[in-house]
Amino acid sequence: MDDGVPMAPAGDGVGEIYDSAFFQRLEDGTRQSARVAIPLIMELVGPASVVDVGCGTGSWVAEFRAHGVLEVLGLDGAWVPRPQLQIPDHLFVPTDLERDIVLERTFDIAICLEVAEHLPPESAARLVADVVRLAPVVVFSAAVPGQGGEHHVNEQWPSYWAALFASHGYAGFNDLRLRLWDRPDVDVWYRQNTLCYLSEASQREHPQIAHRTDGGAMPIDLVHPEMFGRLARDRELKERYIQKLEIELQEKKDEISRIRNSFLGRSYRALRSTSALLGRKTIRS
């Protein structure tokens, strides 16, 4: 997951989910991943300007600046904690990603990393339309089904997103994912999910980006072994926890049953004693 997540509509409580603690948990891994990935992006494309759609606290924007890209901009929700921003305030534009993104300029590259899964399904096509308007090259990743995470409401396979990009004439390429795949110093969701989408003109401009997702050696829909292992371990832990809860629940049921039986037994004996006493009084009468 990127440290960037989309702005939620006012009053739905999502801003409480993406609080300062949420961004702090992600910050270190996100910045480290950016340090590794950005030189590879620079090698592939060499952008002079970059916009990050769903920038969070600006880890990726800050790293692009550190690598000499001075025309940068980060877009995300107004509730992103400003004290945690890693970029100057003027490079951050509060933006509701569930609405049309309107900027007065375009960029060499737009990045949108582990953001789309946080938006409702009805916003998916709009998001893709927005990022292709912003740049001829898009570096994009989004959580796959079963990946899990905080407020993931639209986990989809890359082929789902590729079809949306294709409707705008953008083709998908595996080149960056191939370079990241075996890098343990990059968060596994980036290694698994990150693809490049290029317009027809950009494909001619960057012939070095050549590993298309449609018909290439690497399938577009993949689960990284590390991600699979992580999810399998998580599932095993959850199953063990459920088993533990089931045992505890059964023990509580047994305890309640013993208490009930004990109470009923005492009540029955008291009733018999009362009946016997009343019987003796009746005989005396």
mmCIF file of C-alpha atoms in Angstrom:
data_model
loop_
_atom_site.group_PDB
_atom_site.id
_atom_site.type_symbol
_atom_site.label_atom_id
_atom_site.label_comp_id
_atom_site.label_asym_id
_atom_site.label_seq_id
_atom_site.Cartn_x
_atom_site.Cartn_y
_atom_site.Cartn_z
ATOM 1 C CA MET A 1 0.000 0.000 0.000
ATOM 2 C CA ASP A 2 1.194 3.493 -0.859
ATOM 3 C CA ASP A 3 1.244 6.089 1.889
ATOM 4 C CA GLY A 4 -1.326 7.833 -0.294
ATOM 5 C CA VAL A 5 -5.034 7.141 -0.101
ATOM 6 C CA PRO A 6 -7.893 9.023 -1.700
ATOM 7 C CA MET A 7 -9.966 11.680 -0.082
ATOM 8 C CA ALA A 8 -13.313 10.437 1.160
ATOM 9 C CA PRO A 9 -16.613 12.263 0.902
ATOM 10 C CA ALA A 10 -17.237 14.446 3.932
ATOM 11 C CA GLY A 11 -18.882 12.753 6.866
ATOM 12 C CA ASP A 12 -18.342 9.108 5.932
ATOM 13 C CA GLY A 13 -15.751 8.558 8.662
ATOM 14 C CA VAL A 14 -12.963 7.454 6.316
ATOM 15 C CA GLY A 15 -10.803 10.343 7.459
ATOM 16 C CA GLU A 16 -10.763 8.649 10.857
ATOM 17 C CA ILE A 17 -9.378 5.475 9.250
ATOM 18 C CA TYR A 18 -6.554 7.315 7.482
ATOM 19 C CA ASP A 19 -5.275 9.164 10.516
ATOM 20 C CA SER A 20 -1.750 10.184 11.518
ATOM 21 C CA ALA A 21 -1.004 6.712 12.865
ATOM 22 C CA PHE A 22 -2.024 5.139 9.538
ATOM 23 C CA PHE A 23 0.442 7.279 7.591
ATOM 24 C CA GLN A 24 3.193 6.767 10.157
ATOM 25 C CA ARG A 25 2.918 2.976 9.847
ATOM 26 C CA LEU A 26 3.446 3.175 6.097
ATOM 27 C CA GLU A 27 5.986 5.949 5.848
ATOM 28 C CA ASP A 28 9.276 4.072 6.275
ATOM 29 C CA GLY A 29 8.492 1.236 3.859
ATOM 30 C CA THR A 30 7.026 3.611 1.297
ATOM 31 C CA ARG A 31 10.038 5.936 1.289
ATOM 32 C CA GLN A 32 12.464 3.012 1.030
ATOM 33 C CA SER A 33 10.495 1.532 -1.870
ATOM 34 C CA ALA A 34 10.546 4.898 -3.627
ATOM 35 C CA ARG A 35 14.320 5.167 -3.195
ATOM 36 C CA VAL A 36 14.758 1.895 -5.067
ATOM 37 C CA ALA A 37 12.054 2.293 -7.713
ATOM 38 C CA ILE A 38 12.575 5.903 -8.783
ATOM 39 C CA PRO A 39 16.075 5.442 -10.266
ATOM 40 C CA LEU A 40 14.598 2.623 -12.360
ATOM 41 C CA ILE A 41 11.764 4.906 -13.503
ATOM 42 C CA MET A 42 14.306 7.620 -14.324
ATOM 43 C CA GLU A 43 16.287 5.107 -16.361
ATOM 44 C CA LEU A 44 13.199 3.984 -18.283
ATOM 45 C CA VAL A 45 11.593 7.370 -18.933
ATOM 46 C CA GLY A 46 13.730 10.225 -17.594
ATOM 47 C CA PRO A 47 10.853 12.542 -16.637
ATOM 48 C CA ALA A 48 11.279 16.249 -16.030
ATOM 49 C CA SER A 49 7.888 16.519 -14.297
ATOM 50 C CA VAL A 50 5.825 14.137 -12.142
ATOM 51 C CA VAL A 51 2.394 14.208 -10.509
ATOM 52 C CA ASP A 52 1.478 11.718 -7.765
ATOM 53 C CA VAL A 53 -2.255 10.979 -7.640
ATOM 54 C CA GLY A 54 -2.917 9.813 -4.078
ATOM 55 C CA CYS A 55 0.419 10.986 -2.697
ATOM 56 C CA GLY A 56 -0.320 10.598 1.018
ATOM 57 C CA THR A 57 2.435 12.371 2.926
ATOM 58 C CA GLY A 58 4.458 12.766 -0.267
ATOM 59 C CA SER A 59 7.133 10.071 0.041
ATOM 60 C CA TRP A 60 7.348 9.432 -3.698
ATOM 61 C CA VAL A 61 7.183 13.129 -4.574
ATOM 62 C CA ALA A 62 10.015 13.847 -2.126
ATOM 63 C CA GLU A 63 12.160 11.107 -3.641
ATOM 64 C CA PHE A 64 11.586 12.358 -7.185
ATOM 65 C CA ARG A 65 12.779 15.774 -6.000
ATOM 66 C CA ALA A 66 15.823 14.126 -4.437
ATOM 67 C CA HIS A 67 16.578 12.592 -7.846
ATOM 68 C CA GLY A 68 16.509 15.958 -9.578
ATOM 69 C CA VAL A 69 12.888 16.185 -10.754
ATOM 70 C CA LEU A 70 11.890 19.680 -9.657
ATOM 71 C CA GLU A 71 8.484 19.972 -11.343
ATOM 72 C CA VAL A 72 6.451 17.779 -9.010
ATOM 73 C CA LEU A 73 3.002 17.842 -7.475
ATOM 74 C CA GLY A 74 1.142 15.644 -4.994
ATOM 75 C CA LEU A 75 -2.632 15.236 -4.906
ATOM 76 C CA ASP A 76 -4.602 13.723 -2.029
ATOM 77 C CA GLY A 77 -7.334 14.334 0.519
ATOM 78 C CA ALA A 78 -7.515 17.487 2.610
ATOM 79 C CA TRP A 79 -7.352 15.342 5.736
ATOM 80 C CA VAL A 80 -3.734 14.240 5.095
ATOM 81 C CA PRO A 81 -1.910 15.442 8.261
ATOM 82 C CA ARG A 82 0.100 18.490 7.173
ATOM 83 C CA PRO A 83 2.767 18.114 9.895
ATOM 84 C CA GLN A 84 3.653 14.743 8.340
ATOM 85 C CA LEU A 85 4.052 16.056 4.789
ATOM 86 C CA GLN A 86 7.501 15.315 3.388
ATOM 87 C CA ILE A 87 7.165 18.006 0.734
ATOM 88 C CA PRO A 88 6.578 21.783 0.912
ATOM 89 C CA ASP A 89 2.935 22.756 1.323
ATOM 90 C CA HIS A 90 2.783 24.438 -2.080
ATOM 91 C CA LEU A 91 3.547 21.093 -3.758
ATOM 92 C CA PHE A 92 0.521 19.440 -2.148
ATOM 93 C CA VAL A 93 -2.939 20.038 -3.610
ATOM 94 C CA PRO A 94 -5.933 18.869 -1.516
ATOM 95 C CA THR A 95 -8.014 16.832 -3.949
ATOM 96 C CA ASP A 96 -11.107 14.658 -3.784
ATOM 97 C CA LEU A 97 -10.161 11.698 -5.972
ATOM 98 C CA GLU A 98 -13.788 10.639 -6.259
ATOM 99 C CA ARG A 99 -14.395 13.738 -8.382
ATOM 100 C CA ASP A 100 -12.840 14.878 -11.661
ATOM 101 C CA ILE A 101 -9.250 16.047 -11.253
ATOM 102 C CA VAL A 102 -8.793 19.385 -12.977
ATOM 103 C CA LEU A 103 -5.279 20.822 -13.315
ATOM 104 C CA GLU A 104 -4.077 23.520 -15.677
ATOM 105 C CA ARG A 105 -1.079 21.527 -16.876
ATOM 106 C CA THR A 106 0.164 18.067 -17.786
ATOM 107 C CA PHE A 107 3.246 16.123 -16.671
ATOM 108 C CA ASP A 108 5.744 13.691 -18.162
ATOM 109 C CA ILE A 109 4.633 10.974 -15.735
ATOM 110 C CA ALA A 110 1.660 10.417 -13.474
ATOM 111 C CA ILE A 111 2.015 7.872 -10.688
ATOM 112 C CA CYS A 112 -0.906 6.309 -8.843
ATOM 113 C CA LEU A 113 0.284 3.620 -6.453
ATOM 114 C CA GLU A 114 -1.924 1.417 -4.258
ATOM 115 C CA VAL A 115 -4.673 4.044 -4.297
ATOM 116 C CA ALA A 116 -7.400 2.791 -6.643
ATOM 117 C CA GLU A 117 -8.513 -0.011 -4.313
ATOM 118 C CA HIS A 118 -9.555 2.616 -1.750
ATOM 119 C CA LEU A 119 -12.036 4.203 -4.156
ATOM 120 C CA PRO A 120 -15.517 2.769 -4.781
ATOM 121 C CA PRO A 121 -15.949 0.737 -7.995
ATOM 122 C CA GLU A 122 -18.007 3.468 -9.628
ATOM 123 C CA SER A 123 -14.963 5.787 -9.415
ATOM 124 C CA ALA A 124 -12.553 3.421 -11.189
ATOM 125 C CA ALA A 125 -13.137 4.564 -14.770
ATOM 126 C CA ARG A 126 -13.048 8.226 -13.722
ATOM 127 C CA LEU A 127 -9.711 7.753 -11.944
ATOM 128 C CA VAL A 128 -8.100 6.176 -15.011
ATOM 129 C CA ALA A 129 -9.519 8.915 -17.246
ATOM 130 C CA ASP A 130 -8.025 11.512 -14.899
ATOM 131 C CA VAL A 131 -4.511 10.060 -14.798
ATOM 132 C CA VAL A 132 -4.271 9.616 -18.586
ATOM 133 C CA ARG A 133 -5.290 13.269 -19.001
ATOM 134 C CA LEU A 134 -2.431 14.225 -16.720
ATOM 135 C CA ALA A 135 0.411 12.363 -18.449
ATOM 136 C CA PRO A 136 1.347 10.205 -21.465
ATOM 137 C CA VAL A 137 3.128 7.751 -19.137
ATOM 138 C CA VAL A 138 1.394 6.350 -16.051
ATOM 139 C CA VAL A 139 3.042 4.235 -13.351
ATOM 140 C CA PHE A 140 0.136 2.439 -11.729
ATOM 141 C CA SER A 141 -0.446 -0.208 -9.092
ATOM 142 C CA ALA A 142 -3.553 -1.344 -7.231
ATOM 143 C CA ALA A 143 -4.306 -4.134 -4.769
ATOM 144 C CA VAL A 144 -5.390 -7.473 -6.233
ATOM 145 C CA PRO A 145 -8.321 -9.549 -4.910
ATOM 146 C CA GLY A 146 -7.539 -10.984 -1.493
ATOM 147 C CA GLN A 147 -4.552 -8.700 -0.884
ATOM 148 C CA GLY A 148 -6.292 -7.026 2.026
ATOM 149 C CA GLY A 149 -5.673 -3.683 3.667
ATOM 150 C CA GLU A 150 -7.411 -0.811 5.402
ATOM 151 C CA HIS A 151 -10.592 0.300 3.633
ATOM 152 C CA HIS A 152 -9.969 -1.701 0.448
ATOM 153 C CA VAL A 153 -13.306 -1.468 -1.356
ATOM 154 C CA ASN A 154 -12.318 -2.295 -4.950
ATOM 155 C CA GLU A 155 -9.578 -4.902 -5.213
ATOM 156 C CA GLN A 156 -9.179 -5.918 -8.864
ATOM 157 C CA TRP A 157 -6.717 -7.850 -11.015
ATOM 158 C CA PRO A 158 -4.369 -5.747 -13.174
ATOM 159 C CA SER A 159 -6.220 -6.912 -16.290
ATOM 160 C CA TYR A 160 -9.271 -4.992 -15.043
ATOM 161 C CA TRP A 161 -7.282 -1.767 -14.915
ATOM 162 C CA ALA A 162 -5.477 -2.556 -18.174
ATOM 163 C CA ALA A 163 -8.828 -2.697 -19.954
ATOM 164 C CA LEU A 164 -9.706 0.763 -18.636
ATOM 165 C CA PHE A 165 -6.361 2.151 -19.784
ATOM 166 C CA ALA A 166 -6.767 0.450 -23.170
ATOM 167 C CA SER A 167 -10.034 2.315 -23.685
ATOM 168 C CA HIS A 168 -7.901 5.485 -23.764
ATOM 169 C CA GLY A 169 -5.282 4.002 -26.095
ATOM 170 C CA TYR A 170 -2.753 3.220 -23.336
ATOM 171 C CA ALA A 171 -0.919 -0.131 -23.431
ATOM 172 C CA GLY A 172 0.445 -1.897 -20.349
ATOM 173 C CA PHE A 173 4.092 -2.847 -19.884
ATOM 174 C CA ASN A 174 5.860 -5.098 -17.363
ATOM 175 C CA ASP A 175 9.307 -3.467 -17.587
ATOM 176 C CA LEU A 176 9.266 -1.821 -14.165
ATOM 177 C CA ARG A 177 7.668 -4.827 -12.467
ATOM 178 C CA LEU A 178 10.371 -7.077 -13.934
ATOM 179 C CA ARG A 179 13.038 -4.848 -12.395
ATOM 180 C CA LEU A 180 11.312 -4.736 -9.001
ATOM 181 C CA TRP A 181 10.173 -8.364 -8.741
ATOM 182 C CA ASP A 182 13.215 -9.730 -6.883
ATOM 183 C CA ARG A 183 13.978 -6.656 -4.784
ATOM 184 C CA PRO A 184 13.448 -7.470 -1.079
ATOM 185 C CA ASP A 185 14.070 -3.803 -0.240
ATOM 186 C CA VAL A 186 10.798 -2.848 -1.964
ATOM 187 C CA ASP A 187 7.379 -3.454 -0.397
ATOM 188 C CA VAL A 188 5.904 -6.546 -1.980
ATOM 189 C CA TRP A 189 2.698 -4.848 -3.180
ATOM 190 C CA TYR A 190 4.764 -2.567 -5.424
ATOM 191 C CA ARG A 191 6.813 -5.496 -6.707
ATOM 192 C CA GLN A 192 3.672 -7.447 -7.524
ATOM 193 C CA ASN A 193 1.326 -4.781 -8.875
ATOM 194 C CA THR A 194 3.313 -1.979 -10.530
ATOM 195 C CA LEU A 195 2.879 -1.611 -14.286
ATOM 196 C CA CYS A 196 3.593 1.172 -16.766
ATOM 197 C CA TYR A 197 0.903 2.401 -19.137
ATOM 198 C CA LEU A 198 1.957 4.359 -22.210
ATOM 199 C CA SER A 199 0.035 6.273 -24.843
ATOM 200 C CA GLU A 200 0.705 5.381 -28.478
ATOM 201 C CA ALA A 201 2.964 8.413 -28.889
ATOM 202 C CA SER A 202 4.918 7.529 -25.729
ATOM 203 C CA GLN A 203 5.432 3.988 -26.953
ATOM 204 C CA ARG A 204 7.211 5.399 -30.002
ATOM 205 C CA GLU A 205 9.165 7.832 -27.829
ATOM 206 C CA HIS A 206 10.315 5.136 -25.380
ATOM 207 C CA PRO A 207 11.106 2.000 -27.430
ATOM 208 C CA GLN A 208 13.234 0.745 -24.521
ATOM 209 C CA ILE A 209 9.969 -0.041 -22.701
ATOM 210 C CA ALA A 210 9.161 -3.200 -24.593
ATOM 211 C CA HIS A 211 7.663 -5.901 -22.361
ATOM 212 C CA ARG A 212 3.959 -5.590 -23.101
ATOM 213 C CA THR A 213 1.456 -7.170 -20.737
ATOM 214 C CA ASP A 214 -0.620 -8.498 -23.629
ATOM 215 C CA GLY A 215 1.297 -11.492 -24.921
ATOM 216 C CA GLY A 216 4.576 -10.951 -23.082
ATOM 217 C CA ALA A 217 6.594 -13.540 -21.169
ATOM 218 C CA MET A 218 5.133 -12.408 -17.809
ATOM 219 C CA PRO A 219 1.345 -12.666 -17.383
ATOM 220 C CA ILE A 220 -0.412 -9.505 -16.316
ATOM 221 C CA ASP A 221 -2.339 -11.084 -13.404
ATOM 222 C CA LEU A 222 0.164 -12.383 -10.863
ATOM 223 C CA VAL A 223 0.559 -13.047 -7.163
ATOM 224 C CA HIS A 224 4.092 -12.651 -5.849
ATOM 225 C CA PRO A 225 5.360 -15.691 -3.868
ATOM 226 C CA GLU A 226 6.111 -13.435 -0.908
ATOM 227 C CA MET A 227 2.586 -12.036 -0.990
ATOM 228 C CA PHE A 228 1.133 -15.535 -1.275
ATOM 229 C CA GLY A 229 3.190 -16.693 1.705
ATOM 230 C CA ARG A 230 2.164 -13.672 3.733
ATOM 231 C CA LEU A 231 -1.527 -14.194 2.990
ATOM 232 C CA ALA A 232 -1.239 -17.926 3.707
ATOM 233 C CA ARG A 233 0.394 -17.252 7.086
ATOM 234 C CA ASP A 234 -2.211 -14.622 7.849
ATOM 235 C CA ARG A 235 -4.992 -17.054 7.001
ATOM 236 C CA GLU A 236 -3.422 -19.761 9.175
ATOM 237 C CA LEU A 237 -3.151 -17.353 12.114
ATOM 238 C CA LYS A 238 -6.766 -16.296 11.668
ATOM 239 C CA GLU A 239 -7.914 -19.923 11.502
ATOM 240 C CA ARG A 240 -5.997 -20.717 14.697
ATOM 241 C CA TYR A 241 -7.519 -17.692 16.384
ATOM 242 C CA ILE A 242 -11.004 -18.733 15.277
ATOM 243 C CA GLN A 243 -10.383 -22.255 16.610
ATOM 244 C CA LYS A 244 -9.228 -20.759 19.921
ATOM 245 C CA LEU A 245 -12.374 -18.626 20.096
ATOM 246 C CA GLU A 246 -14.547 -21.633 19.267
ATOM 247 C CA ILE A 247 -12.930 -23.633 22.093
ATOM 248 C CA GLU A 248 -13.395 -20.731 24.515
ATOM 249 C CA LEU A 249 -16.998 -20.342 23.374
ATOM 250 C CA GLN A 250 -17.688 -24.031 23.950
ATOM 251 C CA GLU A 251 -16.090 -23.817 27.394
ATOM 252 C CA LYS A 252 -18.353 -20.868 28.239
ATOM 253 C CA LYS A 253 -21.389 -22.778 26.972
ATOM 254 C CA ASP A 254 -20.411 -25.766 29.125
ATOM 255 C CA GLU A 255 -19.947 -23.491 32.133
ATOM 256 C CA ILE A 256 -23.349 -21.886 31.559
ATOM 257 C CA SER A 257 -24.894 -25.334 31.200
ATOM 258 C CA ARG A 258 -23.339 -26.466 34.505
ATOM 259 C CA ILE A 259 -24.565 -23.332 36.273
ATOM 260 C CA ARG A 260 -28.044 -23.750 34.793
ATOM 261 C CA ASN A 261 -28.209 -27.423 35.751
ATOM 262 C CA SER A 262 -26.938 -26.653 39.236
ATOM 263 C CA PHE A 263 -29.510 -23.888 39.656
ATOM 264 C CA LEU A 264 -32.320 -26.066 38.329
ATOM 265 C CA GLY A 265 -31.220 -28.908 40.593
ATOM 266 C CA ARG A 266 -31.267 -26.686 43.660
ATOM 267 C CA SER A 267 -34.619 -25.224 42.619
ATOM 268 C CA TYR A 268 -36.048 -28.709 42.121
ATOM 269 C CA ARG A 269 -34.834 -29.862 45.525
ATOM 270 C CA ALA A 270 -36.213 -26.723 47.183
ATOM 271 C CA LEU A 271 -39.538 -27.263 45.431
ATOM 272 C CA ARG A 272 -39.674 -30.874 46.607
ATOM 273 C CA SER A 273 -38.870 -29.791 50.166
ATOM 274 C CA THR A 274 -41.602 -27.154 50.049
ATOM 275 C CA SER A 275 -44.092 -29.654 48.631
ATOM 276 C CA ALA A 276 -43.237 -32.186 51.336
ATOM 277 C CA LEU A 277 -43.615 -29.567 54.052
ATOM 278 C CA LEU A 278 -46.986 -28.503 52.705
ATOM 279 C CA GLY A 279 -48.025 -32.138 52.515
ATOM 280 C CA ARG A 280 -47.200 -32.733 56.161
ATOM 281 C CA LYS A 281 -49.119 -29.623 57.195
ATOM 282 C CA THR A 282 -52.136 -30.831 55.212
ATOM 283 C CA ILE A 283 -52.074 -34.246 56.926
ATOM 284 C CA ARG A 284 -51.927 -32.637 60.390
ATOM 285 C CA SER A 285 -54.874 -30.484 59.531
#
